[in-house]
Short mmCIF file of N, CA and C in Angstrom, two decimals:
data_model
loop_
_atom_site.label_atom_id
_atom_site.label_comp_id
_atom_site.label_asym_id
_atom_site.label_seq_id
_atom_site.Cartn_x
_atom_site.Cartn_y
_atom_site.Cartn_z
N UNK A 1 -6.82 -2.95 -50.02
CA UNK A 1 -6.89 -1.82 -49.14
C UNK A 1 -8.06 -1.72 -48.26
N UNK A 2 -9.24 -2.06 -48.75
CA UNK A 2 -10.45 -2.14 -47.82
C UNK A 2 -10.26 -3.26 -46.74
N UNK A 3 -9.84 -4.46 -47.10
CA UNK A 3 -9.56 -5.37 -46.16
C UNK A 3 -8.43 -4.99 -45.03
N UNK A 4 -7.40 -4.35 -45.44
CA UNK A 4 -6.44 -3.84 -44.40
C UNK A 4 -7.16 -2.84 -43.48
N UNK A 5 -8.07 -1.96 -43.99
CA UNK A 5 -8.70 -1.03 -43.12
C UNK A 5 -9.62 -1.67 -42.24
N UNK A 6 -10.33 -2.75 -42.62
CA UNK A 6 -11.23 -3.54 -41.78
C UNK A 6 -10.53 -4.19 -40.70
N UNK A 7 -9.30 -4.72 -41.04
CA UNK A 7 -8.36 -5.45 -39.96
C UNK A 7 -7.98 -4.40 -39.05
N UNK A 8 -7.50 -3.30 -39.40
CA UNK A 8 -7.05 -2.24 -38.50
C UNK A 8 -8.13 -1.84 -37.54
N UNK A 9 -9.31 -1.58 -38.08
CA UNK A 9 -10.56 -1.21 -37.31
C UNK A 9 -10.90 -2.25 -36.27
N UNK A 10 -10.84 -3.54 -36.70
CA UNK A 10 -11.05 -4.70 -35.87
C UNK A 10 -10.08 -4.74 -34.76
N UNK A 11 -8.80 -4.54 -35.01
CA UNK A 11 -7.82 -4.58 -33.91
C UNK A 11 -8.02 -3.40 -32.93
N UNK A 12 -8.35 -2.18 -33.39
CA UNK A 12 -8.73 -1.17 -32.53
C UNK A 12 -9.81 -1.37 -31.71
N UNK A 13 -10.91 -2.02 -32.21
CA UNK A 13 -12.05 -2.26 -31.53
C UNK A 13 -11.73 -3.24 -30.43
N UNK A 14 -10.96 -4.39 -30.70
CA UNK A 14 -10.58 -5.33 -29.74
C UNK A 14 -9.72 -4.75 -28.52
N UNK A 15 -8.89 -3.85 -28.89
CA UNK A 15 -8.03 -3.28 -27.96
C UNK A 15 -8.82 -2.36 -27.04
N UNK A 16 -9.75 -1.70 -27.61
CA UNK A 16 -10.66 -0.71 -26.88
C UNK A 16 -11.52 -1.60 -25.87
N UNK A 17 -12.08 -2.64 -26.48
CA UNK A 17 -12.81 -3.59 -25.47
C UNK A 17 -12.01 -4.19 -24.36
N UNK A 18 -10.79 -4.59 -24.75
CA UNK A 18 -9.88 -5.01 -23.67
C UNK A 18 -9.66 -4.02 -22.63
N UNK A 19 -9.39 -2.80 -23.03
CA UNK A 19 -9.10 -1.75 -22.04
C UNK A 19 -10.45 -1.35 -21.27
N UNK A 20 -11.49 -1.35 -21.87
CA UNK A 20 -12.87 -0.84 -21.32
C UNK A 20 -13.59 -1.96 -20.55
N UNK A 21 -13.37 -3.15 -20.98
CA UNK A 21 -14.16 -4.19 -20.36
C UNK A 21 -13.34 -5.22 -19.64
N UNK A 22 -12.42 -5.75 -20.28
CA UNK A 22 -11.47 -6.88 -19.70
C UNK A 22 -10.78 -6.33 -18.52
N UNK A 23 -9.97 -5.27 -18.52
CA UNK A 23 -9.21 -4.82 -17.43
C UNK A 23 -10.02 -4.51 -16.07
N UNK A 24 -11.17 -3.67 -16.33
CA UNK A 24 -11.91 -3.48 -15.18
C UNK A 24 -12.48 -4.71 -14.52
N UNK A 25 -12.92 -5.76 -15.45
CA UNK A 25 -13.33 -7.10 -14.94
C UNK A 25 -12.34 -7.73 -14.14
N UNK A 26 -11.15 -7.69 -14.62
CA UNK A 26 -9.91 -8.42 -13.91
C UNK A 26 -9.69 -7.70 -12.49
N UNK A 27 -9.70 -6.36 -12.52
CA UNK A 27 -9.56 -5.60 -11.25
C UNK A 27 -10.77 -5.88 -10.27
N UNK A 28 -12.04 -6.03 -10.85
CA UNK A 28 -13.06 -6.35 -9.87
C UNK A 28 -12.95 -7.79 -9.24
N UNK A 29 -12.45 -8.83 -10.12
CA UNK A 29 -12.20 -10.09 -9.65
C UNK A 29 -11.07 -10.19 -8.58
N UNK A 30 -10.08 -9.40 -8.85
CA UNK A 30 -8.87 -9.47 -7.97
C UNK A 30 -9.38 -8.88 -6.51
N UNK A 31 -10.31 -7.95 -6.58
CA UNK A 31 -10.65 -7.43 -5.25
C UNK A 31 -11.49 -8.56 -4.44
N UNK A 32 -12.05 -9.49 -5.06
CA UNK A 32 -12.77 -10.47 -4.19
C UNK A 32 -11.70 -11.28 -3.50
N UNK A 33 -10.53 -11.40 -3.94
CA UNK A 33 -9.48 -12.24 -3.24
C UNK A 33 -8.72 -11.44 -2.12
N UNK A 34 -8.75 -10.11 -2.29
CA UNK A 34 -8.06 -9.28 -1.32
C UNK A 34 -8.95 -8.11 -1.00
N UNK A 35 -9.83 -8.38 -0.08
CA UNK A 35 -10.86 -7.30 0.14
C UNK A 35 -10.47 -5.99 0.67
N UNK A 36 -11.14 -4.92 0.36
CA UNK A 36 -10.81 -3.55 0.66
C UNK A 36 -11.22 -3.30 2.15
N UNK A 37 -10.25 -2.75 2.79
CA UNK A 37 -10.36 -2.47 4.21
C UNK A 37 -10.03 -0.93 4.56
N UNK A 38 -10.50 -0.42 5.57
CA UNK A 38 -10.30 0.91 5.99
C UNK A 38 -10.06 1.03 7.51
N UNK A 39 -9.07 1.77 7.96
CA UNK A 39 -8.86 2.03 9.30
C UNK A 39 -8.78 3.43 9.52
N UNK A 40 -9.27 3.82 10.79
CA UNK A 40 -9.50 5.28 11.01
C UNK A 40 -8.75 5.67 12.35
N UNK A 41 -8.37 6.88 12.50
CA UNK A 41 -7.88 7.32 13.86
C UNK A 41 -8.26 8.96 13.97
N UNK A 42 -8.81 9.31 15.07
CA UNK A 42 -8.88 10.74 15.41
C UNK A 42 -7.78 11.10 16.33
N UNK A 43 -6.75 11.80 15.75
CA UNK A 43 -5.45 12.08 16.38
C UNK A 43 -5.58 13.70 16.83
N UNK A 44 -6.15 13.86 17.98
CA UNK A 44 -6.26 15.17 18.49
C UNK A 44 -6.90 16.21 17.53
N UNK A 45 -7.92 15.69 16.85
CA UNK A 45 -8.67 16.64 15.82
C UNK A 45 -8.30 16.43 14.45
N UNK A 46 -7.24 15.76 14.24
CA UNK A 46 -6.82 15.33 12.86
C UNK A 46 -7.36 13.94 12.54
N UNK A 47 -8.09 13.76 11.50
CA UNK A 47 -8.72 12.54 11.16
C UNK A 47 -7.70 11.80 10.11
N UNK A 48 -7.33 10.65 10.66
CA UNK A 48 -6.38 9.81 9.72
C UNK A 48 -7.10 8.62 9.14
N UNK A 49 -6.82 8.34 7.90
CA UNK A 49 -7.59 7.10 7.37
C UNK A 49 -6.53 6.37 6.52
N UNK A 50 -6.57 5.10 6.60
CA UNK A 50 -5.74 4.23 5.68
C UNK A 50 -6.75 3.32 4.92
N UNK A 51 -6.69 3.35 3.52
CA UNK A 51 -7.57 2.38 2.72
C UNK A 51 -6.67 1.54 1.99
N UNK A 52 -6.91 0.16 2.19
CA UNK A 52 -6.02 -0.83 1.57
C UNK A 52 -6.73 -2.06 1.22
N UNK A 53 -6.07 -2.85 0.36
CA UNK A 53 -6.55 -4.24 0.02
C UNK A 53 -5.83 -5.23 0.81
N UNK A 54 -6.41 -6.16 1.57
CA UNK A 54 -5.84 -7.13 2.37
C UNK A 54 -5.69 -8.49 1.78
N UNK A 55 -4.44 -8.82 1.30
CA UNK A 55 -4.28 -10.13 0.70
C UNK A 55 -4.06 -11.13 1.88
N UNK A 56 -4.23 -12.49 1.50
CA UNK A 56 -3.99 -13.57 2.49
C UNK A 56 -2.79 -14.29 2.39
N UNK A 57 -2.29 -14.83 3.34
CA UNK A 57 -0.87 -15.63 3.39
C UNK A 57 -1.07 -16.87 2.70
N UNK A 58 -2.04 -17.69 2.72
CA UNK A 58 -2.45 -18.85 1.94
C UNK A 58 -1.30 -19.83 1.94
N UNK A 59 -0.58 -20.03 3.05
CA UNK A 59 0.49 -20.98 3.16
C UNK A 59 1.71 -20.51 2.51
N UNK A 60 1.79 -19.42 1.95
CA UNK A 60 3.09 -18.84 1.30
C UNK A 60 4.01 -18.16 2.32
N UNK A 61 5.24 -18.21 1.95
CA UNK A 61 6.25 -17.40 2.65
C UNK A 61 6.07 -16.02 2.07
N UNK A 62 5.67 -15.06 2.87
CA UNK A 62 5.45 -13.65 2.30
C UNK A 62 6.72 -12.87 2.17
N UNK A 63 7.36 -12.50 3.34
CA UNK A 63 8.39 -11.50 3.09
C UNK A 63 9.63 -12.28 2.83
N UNK A 64 10.37 -11.64 1.77
CA UNK A 64 11.54 -12.35 1.28
C UNK A 64 11.27 -13.43 0.12
N UNK A 65 10.00 -13.63 -0.12
CA UNK A 65 9.61 -14.55 -1.11
C UNK A 65 8.53 -13.87 -2.04
N UNK A 66 7.26 -13.98 -1.55
CA UNK A 66 6.17 -13.32 -2.33
C UNK A 66 6.37 -11.88 -2.46
N UNK A 67 6.81 -11.25 -1.42
CA UNK A 67 7.04 -9.83 -1.35
C UNK A 67 8.60 -9.74 -1.16
N UNK A 68 9.52 -9.45 -2.15
CA UNK A 68 10.84 -9.63 -2.10
C UNK A 68 11.46 -8.47 -1.20
N UNK A 69 12.66 -8.82 -0.57
CA UNK A 69 13.30 -7.93 0.32
C UNK A 69 13.98 -6.90 -0.62
N UNK A 70 14.06 -5.60 -0.19
CA UNK A 70 14.88 -4.60 -0.88
C UNK A 70 14.17 -4.00 -2.21
N UNK A 71 12.83 -4.34 -2.46
CA UNK A 71 12.16 -3.91 -3.53
C UNK A 71 10.93 -3.08 -3.10
N UNK A 72 10.52 -2.09 -3.82
CA UNK A 72 9.34 -1.29 -3.46
C UNK A 72 8.12 -2.20 -3.62
N UNK A 73 7.08 -2.01 -2.61
CA UNK A 73 5.95 -2.82 -2.53
C UNK A 73 4.77 -1.88 -2.44
N UNK A 74 3.71 -2.26 -3.18
CA UNK A 74 2.49 -1.42 -3.03
C UNK A 74 1.85 -1.45 -1.65
N UNK A 75 2.29 -2.26 -0.78
CA UNK A 75 1.85 -2.36 0.60
C UNK A 75 0.32 -2.87 0.66
N UNK A 76 0.14 -4.05 -0.05
CA UNK A 76 -1.28 -4.52 -0.07
C UNK A 76 -1.40 -5.12 -1.38
N UNK A 77 -2.62 -5.23 -1.92
CA UNK A 77 -3.00 -5.73 -3.08
C UNK A 77 -3.84 -4.70 -4.03
N UNK A 78 -4.08 -4.88 -5.09
CA UNK A 78 -4.91 -4.11 -5.98
C UNK A 78 -4.44 -2.76 -6.19
N UNK A 79 -5.18 -1.67 -5.91
CA UNK A 79 -4.74 -0.23 -5.86
C UNK A 79 -3.72 0.01 -4.78
N UNK A 80 -2.85 1.00 -4.98
CA UNK A 80 -1.98 1.30 -3.84
C UNK A 80 -2.76 1.67 -2.61
N UNK A 81 -2.15 1.28 -1.52
CA UNK A 81 -2.76 1.83 -0.18
C UNK A 81 -2.71 3.22 -0.06
N UNK A 82 -3.70 3.98 0.48
CA UNK A 82 -3.62 5.40 0.68
C UNK A 82 -3.62 5.65 2.03
N UNK A 83 -2.97 6.89 2.39
CA UNK A 83 -2.94 7.31 3.80
C UNK A 83 -3.58 8.78 3.66
N UNK A 84 -4.49 9.17 4.47
CA UNK A 84 -5.17 10.50 4.28
C UNK A 84 -4.94 11.18 5.81
N UNK A 85 -4.65 12.47 5.90
CA UNK A 85 -4.72 13.02 7.15
C UNK A 85 -5.25 14.58 6.85
N UNK A 86 -6.23 14.86 7.75
CA UNK A 86 -6.88 16.24 7.47
C UNK A 86 -6.16 17.47 8.03
N UNK A 87 -5.07 17.14 8.78
CA UNK A 87 -4.22 18.25 9.34
C UNK A 87 -2.77 17.77 9.25
N UNK A 88 -1.68 18.69 9.27
CA UNK A 88 -0.41 18.24 9.31
C UNK A 88 -0.18 17.38 10.59
N UNK A 89 0.61 16.23 10.46
CA UNK A 89 1.02 15.41 11.44
C UNK A 89 2.59 15.21 11.30
N UNK A 90 3.17 14.41 12.38
CA UNK A 90 4.56 14.17 12.36
C UNK A 90 4.59 12.63 12.26
N UNK A 91 5.40 12.09 11.29
CA UNK A 91 5.79 10.81 11.28
C UNK A 91 7.38 10.69 11.66
N UNK A 92 7.41 10.15 12.89
CA UNK A 92 8.80 10.13 13.58
C UNK A 92 9.18 11.66 13.73
N UNK A 93 10.25 12.09 12.96
CA UNK A 93 10.67 13.50 13.14
C UNK A 93 10.43 14.30 11.94
N UNK A 94 9.49 13.97 11.15
CA UNK A 94 9.18 14.57 9.83
C UNK A 94 7.79 15.05 9.80
N UNK A 95 7.47 16.15 9.10
CA UNK A 95 6.20 16.70 9.13
C UNK A 95 5.49 16.26 7.77
N UNK A 96 4.27 15.69 7.95
CA UNK A 96 3.49 15.30 6.67
C UNK A 96 2.36 16.24 6.64
N UNK A 97 2.29 17.13 5.65
CA UNK A 97 1.11 18.09 5.42
C UNK A 97 -0.24 17.33 5.27
N UNK A 98 -1.29 18.06 5.53
CA UNK A 98 -2.71 17.43 5.34
C UNK A 98 -2.77 17.04 3.80
N UNK A 99 -3.38 15.88 3.55
CA UNK A 99 -3.51 15.58 2.09
C UNK A 99 -3.69 13.99 2.15
N UNK A 100 -3.84 13.62 0.95
CA UNK A 100 -3.93 12.11 0.62
C UNK A 100 -2.71 11.58 -0.04
N UNK A 101 -2.18 10.55 0.37
CA UNK A 101 -0.83 9.98 -0.18
C UNK A 101 -0.98 8.43 -0.46
N UNK A 102 -0.24 8.09 -1.52
CA UNK A 102 -0.18 6.67 -1.70
C UNK A 102 1.00 6.20 -0.64
N UNK A 103 0.83 4.96 -0.03
CA UNK A 103 1.77 4.47 0.98
C UNK A 103 2.40 3.22 0.32
N UNK A 104 3.80 3.37 0.26
CA UNK A 104 4.61 2.31 -0.32
C UNK A 104 5.61 1.87 0.74
N UNK A 105 6.11 0.72 0.60
CA UNK A 105 7.26 0.26 1.60
C UNK A 105 8.23 -0.52 0.80
N UNK A 106 9.44 -0.60 1.46
CA UNK A 106 10.55 -1.43 1.03
C UNK A 106 10.84 -2.33 2.19
N UNK A 107 10.32 -3.52 2.17
CA UNK A 107 10.59 -4.45 3.32
C UNK A 107 11.98 -4.97 3.18
N UNK A 108 12.66 -5.09 4.35
CA UNK A 108 13.90 -5.80 4.53
C UNK A 108 13.73 -6.69 5.71
N UNK A 109 14.73 -7.51 6.02
CA UNK A 109 14.65 -8.44 6.97
C UNK A 109 14.59 -7.69 8.52
N UNK A 110 15.33 -6.71 8.63
CA UNK A 110 15.44 -6.14 10.04
C UNK A 110 14.69 -4.78 10.10
N UNK A 111 14.58 -4.03 8.83
CA UNK A 111 13.95 -2.80 8.89
C UNK A 111 13.14 -2.52 7.61
N UNK A 112 12.16 -1.68 7.67
CA UNK A 112 11.49 -1.27 6.48
C UNK A 112 11.51 0.24 6.30
N UNK A 113 11.61 0.57 4.99
CA UNK A 113 11.28 2.10 4.63
C UNK A 113 9.95 2.07 4.28
N UNK A 114 9.18 3.28 4.80
CA UNK A 114 7.90 3.48 4.66
C UNK A 114 7.79 4.84 3.96
N UNK A 115 7.10 4.89 2.81
CA UNK A 115 7.22 6.02 1.97
C UNK A 115 5.78 6.56 1.65
N UNK A 116 5.63 7.85 1.87
CA UNK A 116 4.44 8.56 1.69
C UNK A 116 4.55 9.34 0.33
N UNK A 117 3.84 9.07 -0.69
CA UNK A 117 4.09 9.58 -2.02
C UNK A 117 2.84 10.35 -2.45
N UNK A 118 3.14 11.57 -3.10
CA UNK A 118 1.97 12.38 -3.32
C UNK A 118 1.19 12.11 -4.59
N UNK A 119 1.65 11.05 -5.31
CA UNK A 119 0.84 10.67 -6.55
C UNK A 119 0.22 9.37 -6.23
N UNK A 120 -1.21 9.17 -6.51
CA UNK A 120 -1.94 7.99 -6.35
C UNK A 120 -2.39 7.41 -7.63
N UNK A 121 -1.56 6.50 -8.04
CA UNK A 121 -1.84 5.74 -9.41
C UNK A 121 -3.25 4.77 -9.33
N UNK A 122 -3.79 4.59 -10.38
CA UNK A 122 -5.12 3.82 -10.40
C UNK A 122 -4.87 2.36 -9.89
N UNK A 123 -3.68 1.77 -10.26
CA UNK A 123 -3.40 0.43 -9.79
C UNK A 123 -2.00 0.31 -9.24
N UNK A 124 -1.74 -0.64 -8.48
CA UNK A 124 -0.55 -0.81 -7.83
C UNK A 124 0.66 -1.22 -8.47
N UNK A 125 0.37 -1.99 -9.55
CA UNK A 125 1.42 -2.66 -10.28
C UNK A 125 1.05 -2.38 -11.84
N UNK A 126 2.02 -2.55 -12.66
CA UNK A 126 1.77 -2.46 -14.11
C UNK A 126 0.96 -3.58 -14.57
N UNK A 127 0.19 -3.41 -15.61
CA UNK A 127 -0.71 -4.42 -16.05
C UNK A 127 0.13 -5.56 -16.87
N UNK A 128 1.21 -5.26 -17.24
CA UNK A 128 2.00 -6.16 -18.01
C UNK A 128 2.75 -7.12 -17.12
N UNK A 129 3.35 -6.64 -16.12
CA UNK A 129 4.23 -7.33 -15.20
C UNK A 129 3.75 -6.98 -13.80
N UNK A 130 3.18 -8.05 -13.17
CA UNK A 130 2.71 -7.90 -11.82
C UNK A 130 3.72 -7.65 -10.76
N UNK A 131 5.05 -7.76 -11.08
CA UNK A 131 6.04 -7.44 -10.13
C UNK A 131 6.56 -6.12 -10.24
N UNK A 132 6.17 -5.35 -11.31
CA UNK A 132 6.63 -3.97 -11.41
C UNK A 132 5.55 -3.00 -10.88
N UNK A 133 5.97 -2.12 -9.85
CA UNK A 133 4.98 -1.28 -9.33
C UNK A 133 4.91 0.00 -10.14
N UNK A 134 3.72 0.64 -9.90
CA UNK A 134 3.51 1.98 -10.47
C UNK A 134 4.01 3.23 -9.70
N UNK A 135 4.81 2.93 -8.78
CA UNK A 135 5.29 3.95 -7.88
C UNK A 135 6.35 4.71 -8.69
N UNK A 136 6.33 6.10 -8.51
CA UNK A 136 7.12 6.99 -9.01
C UNK A 136 8.00 7.81 -7.90
N UNK A 137 9.24 7.47 -7.73
CA UNK A 137 9.95 7.95 -6.57
C UNK A 137 10.14 9.56 -6.70
N UNK A 138 9.96 10.21 -7.75
CA UNK A 138 10.04 11.63 -7.83
C UNK A 138 8.91 12.39 -7.02
N UNK A 139 7.91 11.48 -6.74
CA UNK A 139 6.72 12.11 -6.05
C UNK A 139 6.75 11.73 -4.56
N UNK A 140 7.86 11.05 -4.15
CA UNK A 140 8.02 10.58 -2.57
C UNK A 140 8.05 11.89 -1.83
N UNK A 141 7.27 12.05 -0.81
CA UNK A 141 7.27 13.29 -0.10
C UNK A 141 7.91 13.03 1.23
N UNK A 142 7.70 11.88 1.82
CA UNK A 142 8.44 11.54 3.10
C UNK A 142 8.63 10.05 3.14
N UNK A 143 10.00 9.81 3.59
CA UNK A 143 10.45 8.55 3.81
C UNK A 143 11.09 8.10 5.22
N UNK A 144 10.50 7.26 5.94
CA UNK A 144 11.02 6.90 7.31
C UNK A 144 11.50 5.43 7.25
N UNK A 145 12.33 5.09 8.18
CA UNK A 145 12.75 3.65 8.28
C UNK A 145 12.41 3.24 9.72
N UNK A 146 11.80 2.12 9.86
CA UNK A 146 11.35 1.52 11.21
C UNK A 146 11.83 0.13 11.35
N UNK A 147 12.12 -0.36 12.51
CA UNK A 147 12.48 -1.60 12.77
C UNK A 147 11.35 -2.74 12.64
N UNK A 148 11.79 -4.01 12.27
CA UNK A 148 10.84 -5.09 12.20
C UNK A 148 10.70 -5.82 13.47
N UNK A 149 9.53 -6.10 13.88
CA UNK A 149 9.26 -7.01 15.04
C UNK A 149 8.69 -8.29 14.57
N UNK A 150 9.38 -9.36 14.96
CA UNK A 150 8.95 -10.78 14.60
C UNK A 150 7.84 -11.22 15.38
N UNK A 151 6.85 -11.67 14.82
CA UNK A 151 5.58 -12.19 15.54
C UNK A 151 5.82 -13.77 15.84
N UNK A 152 5.28 -14.14 17.02
CA UNK A 152 5.27 -15.63 17.41
C UNK A 152 4.28 -16.46 16.45
N UNK A 153 3.11 -15.85 16.45
CA UNK A 153 2.00 -16.40 15.66
C UNK A 153 1.90 -15.60 14.40
N UNK A 154 1.89 -16.46 13.22
CA UNK A 154 1.70 -15.72 11.94
C UNK A 154 0.32 -15.18 11.71
N UNK A 155 0.24 -14.11 11.08
CA UNK A 155 -1.08 -13.29 10.78
C UNK A 155 -1.48 -13.65 9.41
N UNK A 156 -2.73 -14.27 9.19
CA UNK A 156 -3.04 -14.76 7.86
C UNK A 156 -3.40 -13.50 6.86
N UNK A 157 -4.11 -12.59 7.24
CA UNK A 157 -4.54 -11.51 6.35
C UNK A 157 -3.74 -10.31 6.72
N UNK A 158 -3.29 -9.67 5.62
CA UNK A 158 -2.49 -8.37 5.84
C UNK A 158 -3.53 -7.41 6.66
N UNK A 159 -2.83 -6.80 7.83
CA UNK A 159 -3.63 -5.89 8.63
C UNK A 159 -2.82 -4.61 8.78
N UNK A 160 -3.54 -3.49 8.49
CA UNK A 160 -2.90 -2.20 8.75
C UNK A 160 -3.88 -1.46 9.72
N UNK A 161 -3.42 -1.04 10.78
CA UNK A 161 -4.18 -0.42 11.82
C UNK A 161 -3.41 0.72 12.51
N UNK A 162 -4.17 1.48 13.34
CA UNK A 162 -3.67 2.51 14.18
C UNK A 162 -3.66 1.87 15.71
N UNK A 163 -2.50 1.95 16.33
CA UNK A 163 -2.44 1.50 17.70
C UNK A 163 -1.98 2.60 18.57
N UNK A 164 -2.63 2.65 19.79
CA UNK A 164 -2.39 3.50 20.91
C UNK A 164 -1.74 2.80 22.13
N UNK A 165 -0.50 3.04 22.46
CA UNK A 165 0.16 2.39 23.56
C UNK A 165 0.53 3.34 24.66
N UNK A 166 0.30 2.86 25.77
CA UNK A 166 0.76 3.63 26.93
C UNK A 166 1.75 2.88 27.71
N UNK A 167 2.97 3.42 27.80
CA UNK A 167 4.06 2.73 28.39
C UNK A 167 4.91 3.81 29.26
N UNK A 168 5.30 3.45 30.53
CA UNK A 168 6.12 4.25 31.39
C UNK A 168 5.56 5.70 31.34
N UNK A 169 4.18 5.78 31.55
CA UNK A 169 3.56 7.15 31.54
C UNK A 169 3.75 7.90 30.40
N UNK A 170 3.98 7.30 29.23
CA UNK A 170 4.05 7.99 28.02
C UNK A 170 2.95 7.34 27.05
N UNK A 171 2.41 8.19 26.32
CA UNK A 171 1.29 7.69 25.50
C UNK A 171 1.86 8.06 23.98
N UNK A 172 1.63 6.89 23.09
CA UNK A 172 2.04 7.02 21.80
C UNK A 172 1.26 6.43 20.70
N UNK A 173 0.94 7.01 19.57
CA UNK A 173 0.08 6.46 18.64
C UNK A 173 1.14 5.89 17.39
N UNK A 174 0.70 4.71 16.89
CA UNK A 174 1.50 4.22 15.78
C UNK A 174 0.55 3.90 14.58
N UNK A 175 1.14 3.86 13.43
CA UNK A 175 0.53 3.06 12.23
C UNK A 175 1.23 1.80 12.23
N UNK A 176 0.43 0.76 12.29
CA UNK A 176 1.06 -0.60 12.38
C UNK A 176 0.62 -1.41 11.19
N UNK A 177 1.46 -2.37 10.84
CA UNK A 177 1.36 -3.27 9.79
C UNK A 177 1.70 -4.54 10.19
N UNK A 178 0.83 -5.63 10.07
CA UNK A 178 1.17 -7.02 10.43
C UNK A 178 0.68 -7.93 9.26
N UNK A 179 1.62 -8.89 8.96
CA UNK A 179 1.35 -9.89 8.02
C UNK A 179 2.42 -11.13 8.17
N UNK A 180 1.88 -12.25 8.12
CA UNK A 180 2.77 -13.41 8.25
C UNK A 180 3.42 -13.17 9.67
N UNK A 181 4.83 -13.35 9.72
CA UNK A 181 5.42 -13.32 11.06
C UNK A 181 6.16 -11.95 11.22
N UNK A 182 5.57 -10.86 10.55
CA UNK A 182 6.26 -9.51 10.57
C UNK A 182 5.36 -8.42 11.04
N UNK A 183 5.84 -7.55 11.78
CA UNK A 183 5.09 -6.42 12.20
C UNK A 183 6.05 -5.20 12.28
N UNK A 184 5.49 -4.05 11.77
CA UNK A 184 6.25 -2.78 11.75
C UNK A 184 5.27 -1.78 12.46
N UNK A 185 5.82 -0.86 13.13
CA UNK A 185 5.11 0.17 13.85
C UNK A 185 5.76 1.63 13.57
N UNK A 186 4.96 2.61 12.93
CA UNK A 186 5.39 3.89 12.65
C UNK A 186 4.86 4.80 13.50
N UNK A 187 5.74 5.45 14.42
CA UNK A 187 5.27 6.49 15.29
C UNK A 187 4.66 7.71 14.46
N UNK A 188 3.41 8.13 14.99
CA UNK A 188 2.87 9.34 14.52
C UNK A 188 2.43 10.23 15.70
N UNK A 189 2.51 11.54 15.32
CA UNK A 189 2.31 12.55 16.46
C UNK A 189 1.52 13.68 15.81
N UNK A 190 0.78 14.38 16.59
CA UNK A 190 0.08 15.58 16.13
C UNK A 190 1.00 16.77 16.05
#
């Protein structure tokens, strides 16, 4: 009985060490390969911020292979990408209230769904299976679909930015994402 008790205590201690030491260590090591980045935009008094981890292509086929078509993606590496706005804004024709959201996408060959989710998990994928995201669709606040633009020159590191374009005497801001030979642009308005 005493031996069984010691074995159980030993197992509990090992599991606690794994959770408190090993997992944070793995997360810190993962961040070295996909560095954290931030992009900002002042949109007529509303401060917008995107925080994400930027993985590299490293000779891989990204979309349709590393990142499968038709499946939810954490839109970066490590923790889920976050999108923060200090005031309500419009994403295409939908209103996004002020707040902080996790940003998820469903890539496809010709268009992507871009999802603003009100829940921000600690990590972007489950610890058991790196292909299973921590996304919970019941917290999806806003979803839009945007077309894919093919790039002539591949982009090595995932890049999420804000772009301001003036065309035909019209001015438009976009949240843009580029990686490998793919670019998407999400129109945003005050």
